[in-house]
Amino acid sequence: ERALKLNSEDVYAWLARGRTARESGAKDKAVESYRKVHELDPKNDEAIFMLSVYELKNGHKRNALKLLEELYQKEPQNDYVRYQLGALYMVNDEPSETLNLWEDLFYHGERNPEFLFSLALAYFQTQKYGRAQDILTRLQFMYPREPSIQFMLGETYRVQNRSEEAA
């Protein structure tokens, strides 16, 4: 606060204030700080990302999406941004957009089980049942008693009219 009194245009002081407020649970102060950083430095990655997180938490999916798309335009090769933007597209019922971002992550080696399950869900929602089935079958091998995998694999078989396998 003292640094900001000395120089209210200090981006680093606003970032520090935002981080401190975020860590201490002072959400309103954190949002205010990150908005100020974004105003002073519109290309600041941290401010854009954190504002998108707060927008999503407040139920403003479109605003969060707009911010993450802005960050993605700036850093199209940032895997973390691509993952988060893809997840936000899923939340917004845009699985085709999710696949545009996530398939490349998969082909470059991303194998986190939660990511793989979400990728299978995106394939399922875009009616690419064979791809969903391939991923789910492999996940089932690794996690043979996981109900969510069993259920999704059963649904994949069901929509392909493979009722015996679905059962």
JSON list of C-alpha atoms in Angstrom, two decimals:
[
{"chain": "A", "resi": 1, "resn": "GLU", "atom": "CA", "xyz": [0.00, 0.00, 0.00]},
{"chain": "A", "resi": 2, "resn": "ARG", "atom": "CA", "xyz": [2.85, 2.36, 0.83]},
{"chain": "A", "resi": 3, "resn": "ALA", "atom": "CA", "xyz": [4.53, 1.72, -2.54]},
{"chain": "A", "resi": 4, "resn": "LEU", "atom": "CA", "xyz": [1.27, 2.53, -4.29]},
{"chain": "A", "resi": 5, "resn": "LYS", "atom": "CA", "xyz": [0.95, 5.78, -2.35]},
{"chain": "A", "resi": 6, "resn": "LEU", "atom": "CA", "xyz": [4.40, 6.71, -3.62]},
{"chain": "A", "resi": 7, "resn": "ASN", "atom": "CA", "xyz": [3.65, 5.66, -7.20]},
{"chain": "A", "resi": 8, "resn": "SER", "atom": "CA", "xyz": [0.10, 4.67, -8.12]},
{"chain": "A", "resi": 9, "resn": "GLU", "atom": "CA", "xyz": [1.26, 3.59, -11.59]},
{"chain": "A", "resi": 10, "resn": "ASP", "atom": "CA", "xyz": [3.72, 0.95, -10.34]},
{"chain": "A", "resi": 11, "resn": "VAL", "atom": "CA", "xyz": [2.64, -2.30, -12.04]},
{"chain": "A", "resi": 12, "resn": "TYR", "atom": "CA", "xyz": [4.84, -4.43, -9.79]},
{"chain": "A", "resi": 13, "resn": "ALA", "atom": "CA", "xyz": [3.36, -2.94, -6.64]},
{"chain": "A", "resi": 14, "resn": "TRP", "atom": "CA", "xyz": [-0.15, -3.63, -7.96]},
{"chain": "A", "resi": 15, "resn": "LEU", "atom": "CA", "xyz": [0.87, -7.19, -8.79]},
{"chain": "A", "resi": 16, "resn": "ALA", "atom": "CA", "xyz": [2.30, -7.67, -5.30]},
{"chain": "A", "resi": 17, "resn": "ARG", "atom": "CA", "xyz": [-0.89, -6.27, -3.80]},
{"chain": "A", "resi": 18, "resn": "GLY", "atom": "CA", "xyz": [-2.97, -8.61, -5.96]},
{"chain": "A", "resi": 19, "resn": "ARG", "atom": "CA", "xyz": [-0.91, -11.66, -5.01]},
{"chain": "A", "resi": 20, "resn": "THR", "atom": "CA", "xyz": [-0.99, -10.79, -1.33]},
{"chain": "A", "resi": 21, "resn": "ALA", "atom": "CA", "xyz": [-4.74, -10.17, -1.39]},
{"chain": "A", "resi": 22, "resn": "ARG", "atom": "CA", "xyz": [-5.32, -13.42, -3.29]},
{"chain": "A", "resi": 23, "resn": "GLU", "atom": "CA", "xyz": [-3.27, -15.43, -0.78]},
{"chain": "A", "resi": 24, "resn": "SER", "atom": "CA", "xyz": [-5.00, -13.83, 2.18]},
{"chain": "A", "resi": 25, "resn": "GLY", "atom": "CA", "xyz": [-8.48, -14.41, 0.74]},
{"chain": "A", "resi": 26, "resn": "ALA", "atom": "CA", "xyz": [-9.28, -10.74, 0.09]},
{"chain": "A", "resi": 27, "resn": "LYS", "atom": "CA", "xyz": [-10.94, -11.41, -3.24]},
{"chain": "A", "resi": 28, "resn": "ASP", "atom": "CA", "xyz": [-12.28, -7.91, -3.90]},
{"chain": "A", "resi": 29, "resn": "LYS", "atom": "CA", "xyz": [-8.89, -6.33, -3.25]},
{"chain": "A", "resi": 30, "resn": "ALA", "atom": "CA", "xyz": [-7.21, -8.92, -5.49]},
{"chain": "A", "resi": 31, "resn": "VAL", "atom": "CA", "xyz": [-9.64, -8.28, -8.35]},
{"chain": "A", "resi": 32, "resn": "GLU", "atom": "CA", "xyz": [-9.20, -4.53, -7.97]},
{"chain": "A", "resi": 33, "resn": "SER", "atom": "CA", "xyz": [-5.41, -4.95, -8.07]},
{"chain": "A", "resi": 34, "resn": "TYR", "atom": "CA", "xyz": [-5.40, -7.20, -11.12]},
{"chain": "A", "resi": 35, "resn": "ARG", "atom": "CA", "xyz": [-7.79, -4.87, -12.93]},
{"chain": "A", "resi": 36, "resn": "LYS", "atom": "CA", "xyz": [-5.41, -2.00, -12.27]},
{"chain": "A", "resi": 37, "resn": "VAL", "atom": "CA", "xyz": [-2.47, -4.06, -13.56]},
{"chain": "A", "resi": 38, "resn": "HIS", "atom": "CA", "xyz": [-4.49, -4.89, -16.67]},
{"chain": "A", "resi": 39, "resn": "GLU", "atom": "CA", "xyz": [-5.29, -1.22, -17.14]},
{"chain": "A", "resi": 40, "resn": "LEU", "atom": "CA", "xyz": [-1.63, -0.18, -16.76]},
{"chain": "A", "resi": 41, "resn": "ASP", "atom": "CA", "xyz": [-0.17, -3.14, -18.65]},
{"chain": "A", "resi": 42, "resn": "PRO", "atom": "CA", "xyz": [-2.85, -4.74, -20.88]},
{"chain": "A", "resi": 43, "resn": "LYS", "atom": "CA", "xyz": [-0.48, -7.55, -21.91]},
{"chain": "A", "resi": 44, "resn": "ASN", "atom": "CA", "xyz": [0.40, -8.69, -18.41]},
{"chain": "A", "resi": 45, "resn": "ASP", "atom": "CA", "xyz": [-0.11, -12.48, -18.39]},
{"chain": "A", "resi": 46, "resn": "GLU", "atom": "CA", "xyz": [-0.71, -12.85, -14.68]},
{"chain": "A", "resi": 47, "resn": "ALA", "atom": "CA", "xyz": [-3.35, -10.12, -14.58]},
{"chain": "A", "resi": 48, "resn": "ILE", "atom": "CA", "xyz": [-5.21, -11.52, -17.57]},
{"chain": "A", "resi": 49, "resn": "PHE", "atom": "CA", "xyz": [-5.15, -15.05, -16.21]},
{"chain": "A", "resi": 50, "resn": "MET", "atom": "CA", "xyz": [-6.16, -14.10, -12.68]},
{"chain": "A", "resi": 51, "resn": "LEU", "atom": "CA", "xyz": [-8.97, -11.87, -13.90]},
{"chain": "A", "resi": 52, "resn": "SER", "atom": "CA", "xyz": [-10.27, -14.77, -16.00]},
{"chain": "A", "resi": 53, "resn": "VAL", "atom": "CA", "xyz": [-10.21, -17.02, -12.92]},
{"chain": "A", "resi": 54, "resn": "TYR", "atom": "CA", "xyz": [-12.18, -14.48, -10.88]},
{"chain": "A", "resi": 55, "resn": "GLU", "atom": "CA", "xyz": [-14.65, -13.91, -13.71]},
{"chain": "A", "resi": 56, "resn": "LEU", "atom": "CA", "xyz": [-15.28, -17.65, -13.93]},
{"chain": "A", "resi": 57, "resn": "LYS", "atom": "CA", "xyz": [-15.72, -17.93, -10.16]},
{"chain": "A", "resi": 58, "resn": "ASN", "atom": "CA", "xyz": [-18.28, -15.12, -10.32]},
{"chain": "A", "resi": 59, "resn": "GLY", "atom": "CA", "xyz": [-20.24, -16.99, -12.99]},
{"chain": "A", "resi": 60, "resn": "HIS", "atom": "CA", "xyz": [-19.19, -14.71, -15.84]},
{"chain": "A", "resi": 61, "resn": "LYS", "atom": "CA", "xyz": [-18.05, -17.42, -18.24]},
{"chain": "A", "resi": 62, "resn": "ARG", "atom": "CA", "xyz": [-18.09, -15.21, -21.33]},
{"chain": "A", "resi": 63, "resn": "ASN", "atom": "CA", "xyz": [-15.89, -12.57, -19.68]},
{"chain": "A", "resi": 64, "resn": "ALA", "atom": "CA", "xyz": [-13.48, -15.26, -18.51]},
{"chain": "A", "resi": 65, "resn": "LEU", "atom": "CA", "xyz": [-13.41, -16.72, -22.00]},
{"chain": "A", "resi": 66, "resn": "LYS", "atom": "CA", "xyz": [-12.70, -13.34, -23.57]},
{"chain": "A", "resi": 67, "resn": "LEU", "atom": "CA", "xyz": [-9.76, -12.77, -21.23]},
{"chain": "A", "resi": 68, "resn": "LEU", "atom": "CA", "xyz": [-8.27, -16.23, -21.81]},
{"chain": "A", "resi": 69, "resn": "GLU", "atom": "CA", "xyz": [-8.69, -15.85, -25.57]},
{"chain": "A", "resi": 70, "resn": "GLU", "atom": "CA", "xyz": [-6.78, -12.58, -25.27]},
{"chain": "A", "resi": 71, "resn": "LEU", "atom": "CA", "xyz": [-3.99, -14.37, -23.42]},
{"chain": "A", "resi": 72, "resn": "TYR", "atom": "CA", "xyz": [-4.00, -17.23, -25.93]},
{"chain": "A", "resi": 73, "resn": "GLN", "atom": "CA", "xyz": [-3.59, -14.77, -28.81]},
{"chain": "A", "resi": 74, "resn": "LYS", "atom": "CA", "xyz": [-0.53, -13.46, -27.04]},
{"chain": "A", "resi": 75, "resn": "GLU", "atom": "CA", "xyz": [0.90, -16.88, -26.12]},
{"chain": "A", "resi": 76, "resn": "PRO", "atom": "CA", "xyz": [-0.50, -19.52, -28.49]},
{"chain": "A", "resi": 77, "resn": "GLN", "atom": "CA", "xyz": [2.21, -22.05, -27.57]},
{"chain": "A", "resi": 78, "resn": "ASN", "atom": "CA", "xyz": [1.69, -21.80, -23.81]},
{"chain": "A", "resi": 79, "resn": "ASP", "atom": "CA", "xyz": [0.38, -25.27, -22.88]},
{"chain": "A", "resi": 80, "resn": "TYR", "atom": "CA", "xyz": [-1.10, -24.12, -19.59]},
{"chain": "A", "resi": 81, "resn": "VAL", "atom": "CA", "xyz": [-3.10, -21.36, -21.29]},
{"chain": "A", "resi": 82, "resn": "ARG", "atom": "CA", "xyz": [-4.22, -23.80, -23.99]},
{"chain": "A", "resi": 83, "resn": "TYR", "atom": "CA", "xyz": [-5.39, -26.27, -21.38]},
{"chain": "A", "resi": 84, "resn": "GLN", "atom": "CA", "xyz": [-7.27, -23.64, -19.36]},
{"chain": "A", "resi": 85, "resn": "LEU", "atom": "CA", "xyz": [-8.89, -22.12, -22.44]},
{"chain": "A", "resi": 86, "resn": "GLY", "atom": "CA", "xyz": [-9.92, -25.58, -23.62]},
{"chain": "A", "resi": 87, "resn": "ALA", "atom": "CA", "xyz": [-11.43, -26.32, -20.22]},
{"chain": "A", "resi": 88, "resn": "LEU", "atom": "CA", "xyz": [-13.36, -23.07, -20.36]},
{"chain": "A", "resi": 89, "resn": "TYR", "atom": "CA", "xyz": [-14.67, -23.96, -23.81]},
{"chain": "A", "resi": 90, "resn": "MET", "atom": "CA", "xyz": [-15.90, -27.25, -22.32]},
{"chain": "A", "resi": 91, "resn": "VAL", "atom": "CA", "xyz": [-17.70, -25.35, -19.56]},
{"chain": "A", "resi": 92, "resn": "ASN", "atom": "CA", "xyz": [-19.30, -23.21, -22.27]},
{"chain": "A", "resi": 93, "resn": "ASP", "atom": "CA", "xyz": [-20.44, -26.29, -24.23]},
{"chain": "A", "resi": 94, "resn": "GLU", "atom": "CA", "xyz": [-18.00, -25.70, -27.08]},
{"chain": "A", "resi": 95, "resn": "PRO", "atom": "CA", "xyz": [-16.23, -29.10, -27.27]},
{"chain": "A", "resi": 96, "resn": "SER", "atom": "CA", "xyz": [-15.07, -28.55, -30.87]},
{"chain": "A", "resi": 97, "resn": "GLU", "atom": "CA", "xyz": [-13.11, -25.51, -29.73]},
{"chain": "A", "resi": 98, "resn": "THR", "atom": "CA", "xyz": [-11.75, -27.59, -26.86]},
{"chain": "A", "resi": 99, "resn": "LEU", "atom": "CA", "xyz": [-10.49, -30.21, -29.29]},
{"chain": "A", "resi": 100, "resn": "ASN", "atom": "CA", "xyz": [-8.80, -27.55, -31.42]},
{"chain": "A", "resi": 101, "resn": "LEU", "atom": "CA", "xyz": [-6.62, -26.76, -28.41]},
{"chain": "A", "resi": 102, "resn": "TRP", "atom": "CA", "xyz": [-6.35, -30.10, -26.67]},
{"chain": "A", "resi": 103, "resn": "GLU", "atom": "CA", "xyz": [-5.59, -32.50, -29.50]},
{"chain": "A", "resi": 104, "resn": "ASP", "atom": "CA", "xyz": [-2.25, -30.82, -30.00]},
{"chain": "A", "resi": 105, "resn": "LEU", "atom": "CA", "xyz": [-1.51, -31.13, -26.27]},
{"chain": "A", "resi": 106, "resn": "PHE", "atom": "CA", "xyz": [-2.25, -34.84, -26.51]},
{"chain": "A", "resi": 107, "resn": "TYR", "atom": "CA", "xyz": [-0.08, -35.32, -29.59]},
{"chain": "A", "resi": 108, "resn": "HIS", "atom": "CA", "xyz": [2.77, -33.55, -27.81]},
{"chain": "A", "resi": 109, "resn": "GLY", "atom": "CA", "xyz": [2.64, -36.01, -24.93]},
{"chain": "A", "resi": 110, "resn": "GLU", "atom": "CA", "xyz": [0.14, -34.76, -22.33]},
{"chain": "A", "resi": 111, "resn": "ARG", "atom": "CA", "xyz": [-0.99, -37.91, -20.48]},
{"chain": "A", "resi": 112, "resn": "ASN", "atom": "CA", "xyz": [-2.43, -36.67, -17.21]},
{"chain": "A", "resi": 113, "resn": "PRO", "atom": "CA", "xyz": [-5.40, -39.02, -16.49]},
{"chain": "A", "resi": 114, "resn": "GLU", "atom": "CA", "xyz": [-7.80, -36.18, -15.69]},
{"chain": "A", "resi": 115, "resn": "PHE", "atom": "CA", "xyz": [-6.83, -34.48, -18.94]},
{"chain": "A", "resi": 116, "resn": "LEU", "atom": "CA", "xyz": [-7.31, -37.74, -20.85]},
{"chain": "A", "resi": 117, "resn": "PHE", "atom": "CA", "xyz": [-10.75, -38.26, -19.35]},
{"chain": "A", "resi": 118, "resn": "SER", "atom": "CA", "xyz": [-11.75, -34.70, -20.25]},
{"chain": "A", "resi": 119, "resn": "LEU", "atom": "CA", "xyz": [-10.37, -35.18, -23.76]},
{"chain": "A", "resi": 120, "resn": "ALA", "atom": "CA", "xyz": [-12.45, -38.35, -24.12]},
{"chain": "A", "resi": 121, "resn": "LEU", "atom": "CA", "xyz": [-15.50, -36.38, -22.99]},
{"chain": "A", "resi": 122, "resn": "ALA", "atom": "CA", "xyz": [-14.80, -33.73, -25.65]},
{"chain": "A", "resi": 123, "resn": "TYR", "atom": "CA", "xyz": [-14.54, -36.46, -28.28]},
{"chain": "A", "resi": 124, "resn": "PHE", "atom": "CA", "xyz": [-17.80, -37.97, -27.04]},
{"chain": "A", "resi": 125, "resn": "GLN", "atom": "CA", "xyz": [-19.58, -34.62, -27.18]},
{"chain": "A", "resi": 126, "resn": "THR", "atom": "CA", "xyz": [-18.39, -34.08, -30.76]},
{"chain": "A", "resi": 127, "resn": "GLN", "atom": "CA", "xyz": [-19.56, -37.60, -31.70]},
{"chain": "A", "resi": 128, "resn": "LYS", "atom": "CA", "xyz": [-16.05, -38.92, -32.25]},
{"chain": "A", "resi": 129, "resn": "TYR", "atom": "CA", "xyz": [-16.94, -42.04, -30.34]},
{"chain": "A", "resi": 130, "resn": "GLY", "atom": "CA", "xyz": [-14.07, -44.19, -31.58]},
{"chain": "A", "resi": 131, "resn": "ARG", "atom": "CA", "xyz": [-11.49, -41.74, -30.28]},
{"chain": "A", "resi": 132, "resn": "ALA", "atom": "CA", "xyz": [-13.31, -41.43, -26.96]},
{"chain": "A", "resi": 133, "resn": "GLN", "atom": "CA", "xyz": [-13.45, -45.21, -26.71]},
{"chain": "A", "resi": 134, "resn": "ASP", "atom": "CA", "xyz": [-9.72, -45.56, -27.43]},
{"chain": "A", "resi": 135, "resn": "ILE", "atom": "CA", "xyz": [-8.80, -43.19, -24.60]},
{"chain": "A", "resi": 136, "resn": "LEU", "atom": "CA", "xyz": [-11.34, -44.62, -22.17]},
{"chain": "A", "resi": 137, "resn": "THR", "atom": "CA", "xyz": [-10.23, -48.19, -22.85]},
{"chain": "A", "resi": 138, "resn": "ARG", "atom": "CA", "xyz": [-6.67, -47.29, -21.94]},
{"chain": "A", "resi": 139, "resn": "LEU", "atom": "CA", "xyz": [-7.80, -45.40, -18.86]},
{"chain": "A", "resi": 140, "resn": "GLN", "atom": "CA", "xyz": [-9.90, -48.39, -17.84]},
{"chain": "A", "resi": 141, "resn": "PHE", "atom": "CA", "xyz": [-6.80, -50.57, -18.00]},
{"chain": "A", "resi": 142, "resn": "MET", "atom": "CA", "xyz": [-4.98, -48.20, -15.63]},
{"chain": "A", "resi": 143, "resn": "TYR", "atom": "CA", "xyz": [-8.00, -47.64, -13.37]},
{"chain": "A", "resi": 144, "resn": "PRO", "atom": "CA", "xyz": [-10.14, -50.81, -13.67]},
{"chain": "A", "resi": 145, "resn": "ARG", "atom": "CA", "xyz": [-12.64, -49.91, -10.95]},
{"chain": "A", "resi": 146, "resn": "GLU", "atom": "CA", "xyz": [-13.13, -46.21, -11.62]},
{"chain": "A", "resi": 147, "resn": "PRO", "atom": "CA", "xyz": [-16.90, -45.69, -12.02]},
{"chain": "A", "resi": 148, "resn": "SER", "atom": "CA", "xyz": [-16.68, -42.53, -14.12]},
{"chain": "A", "resi": 149, "resn": "ILE", "atom": "CA", "xyz": [-14.51, -44.29, -16.69]},
{"chain": "A", "resi": 150, "resn": "GLN", "atom": "CA", "xyz": [-16.81, -47.33, -16.66]},
{"chain": "A", "resi": 151, "resn": "PHE", "atom": "CA", "xyz": [-19.87, -45.14, -17.13]},
{"chain": "A", "resi": 152, "resn": "MET", "atom": "CA", "xyz": [-18.38, -43.09, -19.99]},
{"chain": "A", "resi": 153, "resn": "LEU", "atom": "CA", "xyz": [-17.10, -46.21, -21.74]},
{"chain": "A", "resi": 154, "resn": "GLY", "atom": "CA", "xyz": [-20.56, -47.76, -21.39]},
{"chain": "A", "resi": 155, "resn": "GLU", "atom": "CA", "xyz": [-22.14, -44.64, -22.87]},
{"chain": "A", "resi": 156, "resn": "THR", "atom": "CA", "xyz": [-19.67, -44.72, -25.73]},
{"chain": "A", "resi": 157, "resn": "TYR", "atom": "CA", "xyz": [-20.65, -48.30, -26.52]},
{"chain": "A", "resi": 158, "resn": "ARG", "atom": "CA", "xyz": [-24.36, -47.49, -26.11]},
{"chain": "A", "resi": 159, "resn": "VAL", "atom": "CA", "xyz": [-24.36, -44.65, -28.65]},
{"chain": "A", "resi": 160, "resn": "GLN", "atom": "CA", "xyz": [-22.57, -46.96, -31.08]},
{"chain": "A", "resi": 161, "resn": "ASN", "atom": "CA", "xyz": [-25.36, -49.55, -30.65]},
{"chain": "A", "resi": 162, "resn": "ARG", "atom": "CA", "xyz": [-23.02, -51.99, -28.92]},
{"chain": "A", "resi": 163, "resn": "SER", "atom": "CA", "xyz": [-25.43, -52.87, -26.13]},
{"chain": "A", "resi": 164, "resn": "GLU", "atom": "CA", "xyz": [-23.67, -56.04, -24.91]},
{"chain": "A", "resi": 165, "resn": "GLU", "atom": "CA", "xyz": [-20.41, -54.17, -24.40]},
{"chain": "A", "resi": 166, "resn": "ALA", "atom": "CA", "xyz": [-22.28, -51.26, -22.85]},
{"chain": "A", "resi": 167, "resn": "ALA", "atom": "CA", "xyz": [-23.88, -53.59, -20.31]}
]
